[in-house]
Tab-separated table of C-alpha atoms and ligand atoms in Angstrom:
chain	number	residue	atom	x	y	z
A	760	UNK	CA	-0.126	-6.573	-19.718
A	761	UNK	CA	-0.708	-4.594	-22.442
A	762	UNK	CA	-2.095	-0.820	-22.781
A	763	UNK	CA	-4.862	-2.109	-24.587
A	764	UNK	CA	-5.572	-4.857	-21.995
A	765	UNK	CA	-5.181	-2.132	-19.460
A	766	UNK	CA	-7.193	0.327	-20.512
A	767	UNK	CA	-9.946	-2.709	-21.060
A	768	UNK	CA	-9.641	-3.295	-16.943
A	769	UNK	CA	-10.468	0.380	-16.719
A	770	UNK	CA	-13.305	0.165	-18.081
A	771	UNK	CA	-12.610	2.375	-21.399
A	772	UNK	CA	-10.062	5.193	-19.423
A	773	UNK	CA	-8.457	6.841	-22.790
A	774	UNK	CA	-5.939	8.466	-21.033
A	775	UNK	CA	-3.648	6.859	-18.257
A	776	UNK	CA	-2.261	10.669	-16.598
A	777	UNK	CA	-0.236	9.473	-14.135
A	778	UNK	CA	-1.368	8.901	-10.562
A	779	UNK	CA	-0.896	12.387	-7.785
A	780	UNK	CA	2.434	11.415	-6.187
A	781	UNK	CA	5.522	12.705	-4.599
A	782	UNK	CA	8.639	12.513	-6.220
A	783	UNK	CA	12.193	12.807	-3.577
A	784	UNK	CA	15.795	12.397	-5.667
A	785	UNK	CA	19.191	12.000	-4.401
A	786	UNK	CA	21.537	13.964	-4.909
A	787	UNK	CA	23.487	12.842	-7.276
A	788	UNK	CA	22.475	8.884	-8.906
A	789	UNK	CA	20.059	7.313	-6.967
A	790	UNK	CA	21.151	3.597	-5.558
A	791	UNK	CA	17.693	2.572	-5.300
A	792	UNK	CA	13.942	4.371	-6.426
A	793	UNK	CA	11.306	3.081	-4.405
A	794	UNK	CA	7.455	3.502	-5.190
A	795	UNK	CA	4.697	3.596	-2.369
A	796	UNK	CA	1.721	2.561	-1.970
A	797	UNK	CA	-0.244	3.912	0.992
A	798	UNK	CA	-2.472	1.823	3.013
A	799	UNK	CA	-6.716	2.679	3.421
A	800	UNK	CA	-8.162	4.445	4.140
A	801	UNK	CA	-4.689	7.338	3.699
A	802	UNK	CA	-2.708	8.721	0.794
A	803	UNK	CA	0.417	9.462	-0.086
A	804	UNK	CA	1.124	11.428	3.077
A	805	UNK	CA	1.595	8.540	5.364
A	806	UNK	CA	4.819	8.199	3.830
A	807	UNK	CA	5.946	11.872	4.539
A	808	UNK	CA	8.692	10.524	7.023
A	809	UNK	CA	10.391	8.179	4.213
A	810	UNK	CA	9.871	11.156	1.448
A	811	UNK	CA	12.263	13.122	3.824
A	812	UNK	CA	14.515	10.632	5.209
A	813	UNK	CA	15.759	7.793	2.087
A	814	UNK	CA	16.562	10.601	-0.273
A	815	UNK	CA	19.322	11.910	1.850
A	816	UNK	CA	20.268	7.470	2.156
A	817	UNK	CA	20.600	7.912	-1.797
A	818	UNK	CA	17.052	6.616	-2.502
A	819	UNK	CA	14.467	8.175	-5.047
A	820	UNK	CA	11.341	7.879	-3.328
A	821	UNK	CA	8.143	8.471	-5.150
A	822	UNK	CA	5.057	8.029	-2.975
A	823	UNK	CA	1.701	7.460	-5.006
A	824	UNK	CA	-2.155	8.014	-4.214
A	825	UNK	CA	-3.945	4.996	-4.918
A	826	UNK	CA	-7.190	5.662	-7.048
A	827	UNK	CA	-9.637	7.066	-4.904
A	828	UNK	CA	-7.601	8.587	-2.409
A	829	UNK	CA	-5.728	12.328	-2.559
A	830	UNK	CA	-5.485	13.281	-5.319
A	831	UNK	CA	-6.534	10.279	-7.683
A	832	UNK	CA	-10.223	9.537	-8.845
A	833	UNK	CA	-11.479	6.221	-8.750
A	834	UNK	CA	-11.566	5.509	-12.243
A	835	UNK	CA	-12.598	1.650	-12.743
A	836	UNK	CA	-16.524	0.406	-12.800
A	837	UNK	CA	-16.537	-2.063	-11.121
A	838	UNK	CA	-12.903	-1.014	-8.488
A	839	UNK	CA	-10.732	-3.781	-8.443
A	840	UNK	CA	-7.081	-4.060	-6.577
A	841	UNK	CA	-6.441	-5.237	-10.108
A	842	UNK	CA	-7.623	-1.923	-11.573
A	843	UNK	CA	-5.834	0.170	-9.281
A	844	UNK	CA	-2.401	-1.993	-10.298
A	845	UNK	CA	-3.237	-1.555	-13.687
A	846	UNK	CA	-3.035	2.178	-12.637
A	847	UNK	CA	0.430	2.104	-10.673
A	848	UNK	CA	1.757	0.243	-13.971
A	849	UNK	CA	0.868	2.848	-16.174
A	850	UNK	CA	1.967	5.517	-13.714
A	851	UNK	CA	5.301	3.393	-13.333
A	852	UNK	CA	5.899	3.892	-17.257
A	853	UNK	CA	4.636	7.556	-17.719
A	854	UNK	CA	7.203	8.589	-14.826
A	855	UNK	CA	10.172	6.182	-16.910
A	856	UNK	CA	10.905	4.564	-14.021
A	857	UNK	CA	13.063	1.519	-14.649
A	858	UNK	CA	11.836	-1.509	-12.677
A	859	UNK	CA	11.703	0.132	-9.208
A	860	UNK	CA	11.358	-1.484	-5.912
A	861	UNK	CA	7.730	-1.610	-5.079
A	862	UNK	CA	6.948	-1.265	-0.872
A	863	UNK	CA	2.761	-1.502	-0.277
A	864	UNK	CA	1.615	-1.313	3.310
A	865	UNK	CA	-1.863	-3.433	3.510
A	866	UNK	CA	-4.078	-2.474	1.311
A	867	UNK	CA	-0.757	-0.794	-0.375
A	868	UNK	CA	0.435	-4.245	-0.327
A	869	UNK	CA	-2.505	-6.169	-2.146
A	870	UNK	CA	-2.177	-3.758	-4.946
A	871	UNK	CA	1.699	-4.574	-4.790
A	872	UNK	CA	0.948	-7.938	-5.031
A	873	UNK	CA	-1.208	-7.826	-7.722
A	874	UNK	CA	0.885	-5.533	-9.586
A	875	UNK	CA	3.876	-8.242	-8.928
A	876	UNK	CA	1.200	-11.198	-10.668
A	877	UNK	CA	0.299	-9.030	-13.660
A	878	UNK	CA	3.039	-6.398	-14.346
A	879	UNK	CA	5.923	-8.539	-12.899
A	880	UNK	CA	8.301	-7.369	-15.818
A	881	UNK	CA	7.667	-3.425	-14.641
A	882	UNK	CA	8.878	-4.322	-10.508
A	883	UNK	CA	12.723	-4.789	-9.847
A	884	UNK	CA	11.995	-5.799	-5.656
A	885	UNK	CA	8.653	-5.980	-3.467
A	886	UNK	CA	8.933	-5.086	0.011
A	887	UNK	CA	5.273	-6.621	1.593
A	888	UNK	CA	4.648	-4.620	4.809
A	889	UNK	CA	1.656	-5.487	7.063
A	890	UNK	CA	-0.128	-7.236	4.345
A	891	UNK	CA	-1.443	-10.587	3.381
A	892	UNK	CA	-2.135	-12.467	0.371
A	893	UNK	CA	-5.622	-14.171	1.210
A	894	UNK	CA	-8.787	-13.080	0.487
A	895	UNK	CA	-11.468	-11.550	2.866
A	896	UNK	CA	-13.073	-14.020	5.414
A	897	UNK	CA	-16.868	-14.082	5.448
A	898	UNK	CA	-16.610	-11.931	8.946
A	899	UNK	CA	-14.199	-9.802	7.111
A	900	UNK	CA	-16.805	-8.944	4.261
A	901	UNK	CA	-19.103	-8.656	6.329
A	902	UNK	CA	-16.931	-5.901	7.969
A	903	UNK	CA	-16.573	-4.133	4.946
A	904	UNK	CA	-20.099	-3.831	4.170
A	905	UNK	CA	-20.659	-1.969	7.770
A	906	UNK	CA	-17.972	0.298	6.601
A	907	UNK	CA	-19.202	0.668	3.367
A	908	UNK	CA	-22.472	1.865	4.989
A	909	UNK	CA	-20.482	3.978	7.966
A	910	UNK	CA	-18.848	5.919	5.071
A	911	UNK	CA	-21.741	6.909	3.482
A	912	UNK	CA	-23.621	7.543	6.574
A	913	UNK	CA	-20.586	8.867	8.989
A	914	UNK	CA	-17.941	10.116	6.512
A	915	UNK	CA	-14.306	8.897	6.136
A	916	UNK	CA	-13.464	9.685	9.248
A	917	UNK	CA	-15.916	7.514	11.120
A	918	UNK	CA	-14.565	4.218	9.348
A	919	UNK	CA	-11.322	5.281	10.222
A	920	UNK	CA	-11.872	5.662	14.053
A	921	UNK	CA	-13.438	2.433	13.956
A	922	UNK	CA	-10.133	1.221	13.012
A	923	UNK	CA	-8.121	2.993	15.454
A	924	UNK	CA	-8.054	0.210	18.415
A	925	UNK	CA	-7.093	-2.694	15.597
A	926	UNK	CA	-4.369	-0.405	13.586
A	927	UNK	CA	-2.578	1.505	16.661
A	928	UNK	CA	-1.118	0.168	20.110
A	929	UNK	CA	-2.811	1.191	23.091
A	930	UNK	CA	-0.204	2.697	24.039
A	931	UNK	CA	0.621	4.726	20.458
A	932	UNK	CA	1.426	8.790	20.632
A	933	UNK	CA	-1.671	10.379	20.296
A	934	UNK	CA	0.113	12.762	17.693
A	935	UNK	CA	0.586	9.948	15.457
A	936	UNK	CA	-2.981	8.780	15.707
A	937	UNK	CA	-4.038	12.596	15.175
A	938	UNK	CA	-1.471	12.853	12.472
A	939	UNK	CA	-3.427	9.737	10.534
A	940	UNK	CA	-7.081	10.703	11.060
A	941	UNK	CA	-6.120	13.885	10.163
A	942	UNK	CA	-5.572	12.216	6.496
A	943	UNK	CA	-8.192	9.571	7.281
A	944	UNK	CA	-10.729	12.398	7.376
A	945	UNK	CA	-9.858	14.385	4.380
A	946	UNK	CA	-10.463	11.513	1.856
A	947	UNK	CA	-14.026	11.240	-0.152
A	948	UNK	CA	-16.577	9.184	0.860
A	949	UNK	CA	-16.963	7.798	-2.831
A	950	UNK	CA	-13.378	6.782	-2.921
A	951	UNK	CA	-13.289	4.846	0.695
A	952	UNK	CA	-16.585	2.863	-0.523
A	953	UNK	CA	-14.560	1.780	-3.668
A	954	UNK	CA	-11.711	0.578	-2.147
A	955	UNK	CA	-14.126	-1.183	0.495
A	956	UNK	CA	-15.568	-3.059	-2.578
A	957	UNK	CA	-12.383	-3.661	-4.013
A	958	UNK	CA	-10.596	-4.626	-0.776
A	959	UNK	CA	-13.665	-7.058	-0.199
A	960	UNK	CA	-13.946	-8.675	-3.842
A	961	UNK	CA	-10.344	-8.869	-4.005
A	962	UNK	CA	-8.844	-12.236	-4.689
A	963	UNK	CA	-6.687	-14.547	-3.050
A	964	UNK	CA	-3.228	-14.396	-3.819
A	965	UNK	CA	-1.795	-17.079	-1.770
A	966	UNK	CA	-1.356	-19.745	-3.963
A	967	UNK	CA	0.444	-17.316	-6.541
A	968	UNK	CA	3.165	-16.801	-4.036
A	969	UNK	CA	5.834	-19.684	-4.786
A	970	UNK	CA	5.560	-18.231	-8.376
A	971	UNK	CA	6.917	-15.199	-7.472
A	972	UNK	CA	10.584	-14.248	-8.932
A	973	UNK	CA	11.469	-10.718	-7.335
A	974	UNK	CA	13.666	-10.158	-4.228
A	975	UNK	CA	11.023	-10.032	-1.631
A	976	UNK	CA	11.047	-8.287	1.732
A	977	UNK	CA	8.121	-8.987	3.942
A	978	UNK	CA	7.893	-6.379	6.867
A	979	UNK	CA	5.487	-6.013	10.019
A	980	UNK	CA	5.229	-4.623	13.393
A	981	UNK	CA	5.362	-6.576	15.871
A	982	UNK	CA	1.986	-5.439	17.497
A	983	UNK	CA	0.152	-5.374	14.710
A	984	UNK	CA	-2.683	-7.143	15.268
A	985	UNK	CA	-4.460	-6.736	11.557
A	986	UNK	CA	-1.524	-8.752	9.866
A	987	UNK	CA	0.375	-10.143	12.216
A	988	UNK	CA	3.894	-11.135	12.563
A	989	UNK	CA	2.595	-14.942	12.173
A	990	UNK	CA	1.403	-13.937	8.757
A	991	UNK	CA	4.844	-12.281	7.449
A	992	UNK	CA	6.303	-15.195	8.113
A	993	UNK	CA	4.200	-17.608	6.277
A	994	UNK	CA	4.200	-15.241	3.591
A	995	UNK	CA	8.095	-14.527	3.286
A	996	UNK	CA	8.090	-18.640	3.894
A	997	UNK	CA	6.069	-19.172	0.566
A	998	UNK	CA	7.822	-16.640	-1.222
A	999	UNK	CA	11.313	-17.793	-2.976
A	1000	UNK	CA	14.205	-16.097	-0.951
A	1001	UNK	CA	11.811	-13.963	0.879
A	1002	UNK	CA	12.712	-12.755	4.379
A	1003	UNK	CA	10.471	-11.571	6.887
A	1004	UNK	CA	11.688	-8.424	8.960
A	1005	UNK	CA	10.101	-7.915	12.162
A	1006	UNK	CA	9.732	-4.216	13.157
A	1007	UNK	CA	9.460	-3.534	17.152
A	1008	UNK	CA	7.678	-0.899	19.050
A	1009	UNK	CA	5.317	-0.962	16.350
A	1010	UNK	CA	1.966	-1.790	15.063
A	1011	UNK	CA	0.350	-1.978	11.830
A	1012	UNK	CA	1.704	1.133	10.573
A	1013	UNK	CA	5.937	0.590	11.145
A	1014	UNK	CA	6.735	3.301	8.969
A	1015	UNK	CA	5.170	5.481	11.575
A	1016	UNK	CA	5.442	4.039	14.848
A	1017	UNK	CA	8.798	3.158	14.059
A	1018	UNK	CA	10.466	4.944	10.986
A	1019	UNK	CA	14.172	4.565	12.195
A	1020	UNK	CA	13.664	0.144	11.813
A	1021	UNK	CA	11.474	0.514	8.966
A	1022	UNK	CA	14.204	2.616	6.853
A	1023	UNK	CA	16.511	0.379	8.032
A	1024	UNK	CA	14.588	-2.572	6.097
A	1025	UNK	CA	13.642	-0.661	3.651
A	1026	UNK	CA	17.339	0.259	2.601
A	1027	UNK	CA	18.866	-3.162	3.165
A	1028	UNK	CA	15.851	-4.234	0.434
A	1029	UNK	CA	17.278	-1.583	-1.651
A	1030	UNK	CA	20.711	-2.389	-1.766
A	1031	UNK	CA	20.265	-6.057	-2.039
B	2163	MLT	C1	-5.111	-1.016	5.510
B	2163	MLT	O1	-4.421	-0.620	6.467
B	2163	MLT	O2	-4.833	-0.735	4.338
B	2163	MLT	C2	-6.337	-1.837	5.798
B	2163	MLT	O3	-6.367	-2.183	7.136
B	2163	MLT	C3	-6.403	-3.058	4.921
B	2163	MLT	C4	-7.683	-3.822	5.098
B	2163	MLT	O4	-8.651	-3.299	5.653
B	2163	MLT	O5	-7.731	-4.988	4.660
Protein backbone atom coordinates (compact mmCIF):
# COMPACT_ATOMS: atom_id res chain seq x y z
CA UNK A 1 0.00 0.00 0.00
CA UNK A 2 0.95 3.22 -0.62
CA UNK A 3 1.69 6.33 1.83
CA UNK A 4 -0.99 8.06 0.29
CA UNK A 5 -3.40 5.08 0.61
CA UNK A 6 -2.15 4.86 4.13
CA UNK A 7 -2.47 7.95 5.37
CA UNK A 8 -6.23 7.82 3.63
CA UNK A 9 -6.96 4.65 6.24
CA UNK A 10 -5.89 7.07 8.92
CA UNK A 11 -8.18 9.18 8.41
CA UNK A 12 -5.92 12.32 7.21
CA UNK A 13 -2.70 11.49 9.90
CA UNK A 14 0.06 13.89 8.11
CA UNK A 15 2.71 12.52 9.88
CA UNK A 16 3.39 8.67 10.41
CA UNK A 17 6.17 9.18 13.75
CA UNK A 18 6.88 5.91 14.37
CA UNK A 19 5.02 3.78 16.89
CA UNK A 20 6.67 3.81 21.06
CA UNK A 21 8.76 0.61 20.89
CA UNK A 22 11.75 -1.12 22.20
CA UNK A 23 14.59 -1.66 20.19
CA UNK A 24 17.31 -4.89 21.55
CA UNK A 25 20.54 -5.49 18.95
CA UNK A 26 23.02 -8.16 18.88
CA UNK A 27 26.07 -7.78 19.24
CA UNK A 28 27.59 -7.83 16.35
CA UNK A 29 25.05 -8.63 12.84
CA UNK A 30 21.88 -9.67 13.81
CA UNK A 31 20.73 -13.31 12.24
CA UNK A 32 17.23 -12.44 12.54
CA UNK A 33 15.12 -8.86 13.69
CA UNK A 34 11.89 -9.69 14.94
CA UNK A 35 8.95 -7.10 15.48
CA UNK A 36 6.16 -7.57 18.23
CA UNK A 37 3.04 -7.04 18.52
CA UNK A 38 1.53 -7.23 22.01
CA UNK A 39 -1.75 -8.73 22.66
CA UNK A 40 -5.01 -6.47 24.44
CA UNK A 41 -5.49 -5.21 26.42
CA UNK A 42 -1.03 -4.86 27.17
CA UNK A 43 1.84 -3.09 25.46
CA UNK A 44 5.02 -3.56 24.60
CA UNK A 45 6.06 -4.79 28.03
CA UNK A 46 4.64 -8.21 27.78
CA UNK A 47 7.48 -8.95 25.71
CA UNK A 48 10.13 -7.77 28.33
CA UNK A 49 11.38 -11.49 28.70
CA UNK A 50 12.15 -11.85 24.75
CA UNK A 51 13.65 -8.04 24.72
CA UNK A 52 16.26 -9.56 27.20
CA UNK A 53 16.71 -13.01 26.14
CA UNK A 54 16.90 -13.25 21.75
CA UNK A 55 19.38 -10.43 21.62
CA UNK A 56 22.01 -12.35 23.41
CA UNK A 57 20.57 -15.62 20.60
CA UNK A 58 21.75 -12.94 17.89
CA UNK A 59 18.21 -11.57 17.33
CA UNK A 60 17.21 -7.76 17.01
CA UNK A 61 14.10 -7.57 18.78
CA UNK A 62 11.99 -4.51 18.52
CA UNK A 63 8.76 -4.73 20.53
CA UNK A 64 5.97 -2.15 19.40
CA UNK A 65 2.82 -0.51 21.19
CA UNK A 66 -0.07 -0.98 19.14
CA UNK A 67 -2.14 2.34 18.71
CA UNK A 68 -3.90 2.93 21.73
CA UNK A 69 -1.84 1.24 24.09
CA UNK A 70 1.63 2.66 25.95
CA UNK A 71 2.78 4.91 24.46
CA UNK A 72 0.81 5.17 21.04
CA UNK A 73 -2.50 7.24 20.52
CA UNK A 74 -5.23 5.81 18.75
CA UNK A 75 -5.06 7.71 15.74
CA UNK A 76 -7.76 6.24 13.14
CA UNK A 77 -11.71 7.41 13.17
CA UNK A 78 -13.23 4.86 12.84
CA UNK A 79 -10.06 2.04 14.66
CA UNK A 80 -9.59 -0.66 12.45
CA UNK A 81 -6.94 -3.77 12.85
CA UNK A 82 -6.37 -2.47 9.35
CA UNK A 83 -5.49 1.00 10.63
CA UNK A 84 -3.32 -0.10 13.27
CA UNK A 85 -1.29 -2.35 10.38
CA UNK A 86 -1.20 0.52 8.34
CA UNK A 87 0.63 1.95 11.45
CA UNK A 88 3.21 -1.02 12.09
CA UNK A 89 3.99 -0.61 8.17
CA UNK A 90 4.90 2.79 8.40
CA UNK A 91 6.73 2.25 11.67
CA UNK A 92 8.46 -0.84 9.87
CA UNK A 93 9.89 1.73 7.15
CA UNK A 94 10.70 4.80 9.42
CA UNK A 95 12.90 2.31 11.65
CA UNK A 96 14.60 0.83 7.92
CA UNK A 97 13.93 -2.36 8.87
CA UNK A 98 14.37 -4.77 5.99
CA UNK A 99 11.49 -7.27 5.79
CA UNK A 100 11.59 -8.49 9.43
CA UNK A 101 9.93 -11.43 10.91
CA UNK A 102 6.64 -10.33 12.24
CA UNK A 103 5.42 -12.50 15.75
CA UNK A 104 1.63 -11.04 16.96
CA UNK A 105 0.13 -12.72 19.98
CA UNK A 106 -3.91 -12.45 19.55
CA UNK A 107 -4.95 -9.40 19.02
CA UNK A 108 -1.00 -8.88 18.11
CA UNK A 109 -1.70 -11.52 15.69
CA UNK A 110 -4.84 -10.08 13.77
CA UNK A 111 -2.89 -6.99 13.16
CA UNK A 112 -0.02 -9.41 11.90
CA UNK A 113 -2.28 -10.89 9.75
CA UNK A 114 -3.60 -8.04 8.31
CA UNK A 115 -0.36 -6.47 7.93
CA UNK A 116 0.73 -9.92 6.03
CA UNK A 117 -2.71 -9.26 3.45
CA UNK A 118 -1.89 -5.60 2.82
CA UNK A 119 1.86 -4.90 3.38
CA UNK A 120 3.01 -8.48 2.45
CA UNK A 121 6.12 -7.01 0.52
CA UNK A 122 7.33 -5.14 4.04
CA UNK A 123 7.21 -8.94 6.25
CA UNK A 124 10.14 -11.47 5.60
CA UNK A 125 8.30 -14.46 8.21
CA UNK A 126 4.99 -14.40 10.45
CA UNK A 127 5.07 -16.27 13.53
CA UNK A 128 0.92 -16.48 14.53
CA UNK A 129 0.82 -17.09 18.31
CA UNK A 130 -2.54 -17.65 20.09
CA UNK A 131 -4.46 -16.07 17.36
CA UNK A 132 -7.07 -16.80 14.80
CA UNK A 133 -8.07 -15.62 11.54
CA UNK A 134 -12.03 -15.52 11.84
CA UNK A 135 -14.06 -12.90 12.70
CA UNK A 136 -16.00 -12.28 16.02
CA UNK A 137 -19.03 -14.64 16.69
CA UNK A 138 -22.30 -12.89 17.51
CA UNK A 139 -21.61 -14.02 21.41
CA UNK A 140 -18.19 -12.71 20.88
CA UNK A 141 -19.50 -9.11 19.89
CA UNK A 142 -21.67 -9.20 22.11
CA UNK A 143 -18.74 -9.66 24.60
CA UNK A 144 -17.04 -6.82 23.41
CA UNK A 145 -19.76 -4.46 23.81
CA UNK A 146 -19.94 -5.44 27.77
CA UNK A 147 -16.32 -4.61 27.76
CA UNK A 148 -16.64 -1.70 25.88
CA UNK A 149 -19.11 -0.50 28.56
CA UNK A 150 -16.88 -2.13 31.67
CA UNK A 151 -14.03 0.13 30.40
CA UNK A 152 -15.73 3.12 30.50
CA UNK A 153 -17.55 2.38 33.60
CA UNK A 154 -14.72 0.15 35.56
CA UNK A 155 -11.43 1.24 33.94
CA UNK A 156 -8.87 -0.96 32.08
CA UNK A 157 -8.30 -2.92 34.70
CA UNK A 158 -11.78 -4.26 35.24
CA UNK A 159 -11.95 -5.70 31.53
CA UNK A 160 -8.82 -7.18 32.14
CA UNK A 161 -9.75 -9.19 35.34
CA UNK A 162 -12.67 -10.29 33.55
CA UNK A 163 -10.29 -11.96 31.36
CA UNK A 164 -8.12 -13.46 33.85
CA UNK A 165 -9.94 -17.07 34.25
CA UNK A 166 -10.08 -17.41 30.10
CA UNK A 167 -6.28 -16.04 29.47
CA UNK A 168 -4.34 -17.76 32.57
CA UNK A 169 -4.35 -21.49 33.94
CA UNK A 170 -5.79 -22.02 37.17
CA UNK A 171 -2.99 -22.99 38.25
CA UNK A 172 -0.67 -19.84 36.72
CA UNK A 173 2.00 -17.94 39.26
CA UNK A 174 0.20 -15.30 40.70
CA UNK A 175 3.35 -13.05 39.90
CA UNK A 176 2.74 -13.48 36.35
CA UNK A 177 -0.92 -12.64 36.58
CA UNK A 178 0.16 -9.53 38.85
CA UNK A 179 2.94 -8.84 36.45
CA UNK A 180 0.06 -8.49 33.47
CA UNK A 181 -2.66 -6.53 35.28
CA UNK A 182 -0.12 -4.52 36.43
CA UNK A 183 0.15 -3.38 32.53
CA UNK A 184 -3.52 -4.21 32.01
CA UNK A 185 -4.30 -1.39 34.44
CA UNK A 186 -2.06 1.32 33.30
CA UNK A 187 -3.57 1.55 29.74
CA UNK A 188 -6.39 4.39 28.87
CA UNK A 189 -9.76 3.73 28.87
CA UNK A 190 -10.14 5.49 25.34
CA UNK A 191 -7.57 3.25 23.84
CA UNK A 192 -9.07 -0.29 25.26
CA UNK A 193 -12.65 0.89 23.82
CA UNK A 194 -10.92 1.34 20.36
CA UNK A 195 -9.35 -1.72 20.09
CA UNK A 196 -12.73 -3.33 21.46
CA UNK A 197 -14.36 -1.76 18.31
CA UNK A 198 -11.70 -2.69 16.16
CA UNK A 199 -11.21 -6.22 17.55
CA UNK A 200 -15.13 -6.58 17.10
CA UNK A 201 -15.54 -5.03 13.44
CA UNK A 202 -12.54 -6.75 12.40
CA UNK A 203 -12.81 -9.01 9.42
CA UNK A 204 -12.39 -12.46 8.69
CA UNK A 205 -9.24 -13.52 7.45
CA UNK A 206 -9.70 -17.12 6.94
CA UNK A 207 -10.26 -17.48 3.53
CA UNK A 208 -7.09 -15.21 2.77
CA UNK A 209 -4.94 -17.83 4.35
CA UNK A 210 -3.97 -20.32 1.37
CA UNK A 211 -2.87 -16.99 -0.29
CA UNK A 212 -0.37 -16.43 2.00
CA UNK A 213 3.48 -16.65 0.72
CA UNK A 214 5.71 -16.02 3.95
CA UNK A 215 7.32 -18.76 6.12
CA UNK A 216 4.69 -19.12 8.70
CA UNK A 217 4.99 -20.29 12.30
CA UNK A 218 1.77 -20.76 14.13
CA UNK A 219 2.37 -21.01 18.00
CA UNK A 220 -0.04 -21.71 21.09
CA UNK A 221 -0.15 -22.96 24.53
CA UNK A 222 -1.43 -25.79 25.09
CA UNK A 223 -4.03 -24.58 27.76
CA UNK A 224 -5.08 -21.85 26.14
CA UNK A 225 -8.46 -21.92 26.05
CA UNK A 226 -9.14 -18.42 23.96
CA UNK A 227 -7.34 -19.90 20.78
CA UNK A 228 -6.82 -23.16 21.22
CA UNK A 229 -4.37 -25.64 20.06
CA UNK A 230 -7.29 -27.02 17.64
CA UNK A 231 -7.22 -23.64 16.02
CA UNK A 232 -3.25 -23.44 15.35
CA UNK A 233 -3.56 -26.29 13.66
CA UNK A 234 -6.23 -25.52 11.23
CA UNK A 235 -4.60 -22.37 10.75
CA UNK A 236 -0.88 -23.60 10.12
CA UNK A 237 -3.02 -26.43 7.95
CA UNK A 238 -4.43 -23.61 5.60
CA UNK A 239 -1.38 -21.78 5.51
CA UNK A 240 1.33 -22.98 2.71
CA UNK A 241 4.28 -24.67 4.64
CA UNK A 242 2.98 -23.46 7.88
CA UNK A 243 3.75 -25.45 11.04
CA UNK A 244 1.99 -25.32 14.14
CA UNK A 245 4.23 -25.39 17.41
CA UNK A 246 2.58 -26.42 20.45
CA UNK A 247 3.92 -24.70 23.62
CA UNK A 248 3.34 -26.77 27.07
CA UNK A 249 2.80 -25.60 30.54
CA UNK A 250 1.22 -22.76 29.02
CA UNK A 251 -1.82 -20.82 28.29
CA UNK A 252 -2.74 -18.06 26.13
CA UNK A 253 0.17 -16.04 26.89
CA UNK A 254 3.41 -18.75 26.03
CA UNK A 255 5.81 -16.10 25.97
CA UNK A 256 5.10 -15.77 29.63
CA UNK A 257 4.06 -18.88 31.07
CA UNK A 258 6.62 -20.48 29.19
CA UNK A 259 9.45 -18.22 27.68
CA UNK A 260 12.21 -20.99 27.52
CA UNK A 261 9.66 -23.11 24.53
CA UNK A 262 8.47 -20.00 23.15
CA UNK A 263 12.19 -18.68 22.32
CA UNK A 264 12.85 -21.86 21.26
CA UNK A 265 10.09 -21.44 18.38
CA UNK A 266 10.64 -18.26 18.00
CA UNK A 267 14.43 -18.79 16.99
CA UNK A 268 13.94 -21.91 14.89
CA UNK A 269 11.31 -19.33 12.86
CA UNK A 270 14.20 -17.08 12.69
CA UNK A 271 16.74 -19.11 11.33
CA UNK A 272 14.60 -20.89 8.89
C1 LIG B 1 -5.83 -10.78 23.28
O1 LIG B 1 -5.21 -11.50 24.09
O2 LIG B 1 -5.25 -9.98 22.53
C2 LIG B 1 -7.33 -10.87 23.24
O3 LIG B 1 -7.76 -11.94 24.02
C3 LIG B 1 -7.84 -10.99 21.83
C4 LIG B 1 -9.34 -10.95 21.76
O4 LIG B 1 -10.00 -10.55 22.71
O5 LIG B 1 -9.88 -11.34 20.70
Amino acid sequence: MTREGERALLGGVSSLAPLAHDDARPEGSPVATVVFLHGFPLDRRLWRRQLASLPRAGVRVVALDLPGFGGARTRARPPSIEAMASEVAATIDTLGLSRPIVCGLSMGGYVALALARGWSDRIGGLVLADTRASADSEAARAGREANIERARSQGASAVFASMIPNVFASDARREVVDELAQIAASQSVEGVVAALEAMRDRPDLTGSLPALRLPTTVVVGARDVLTPPSEAESMARAIPGARAVIVPEAAHFPNVDNPGAFDAALLDAARR
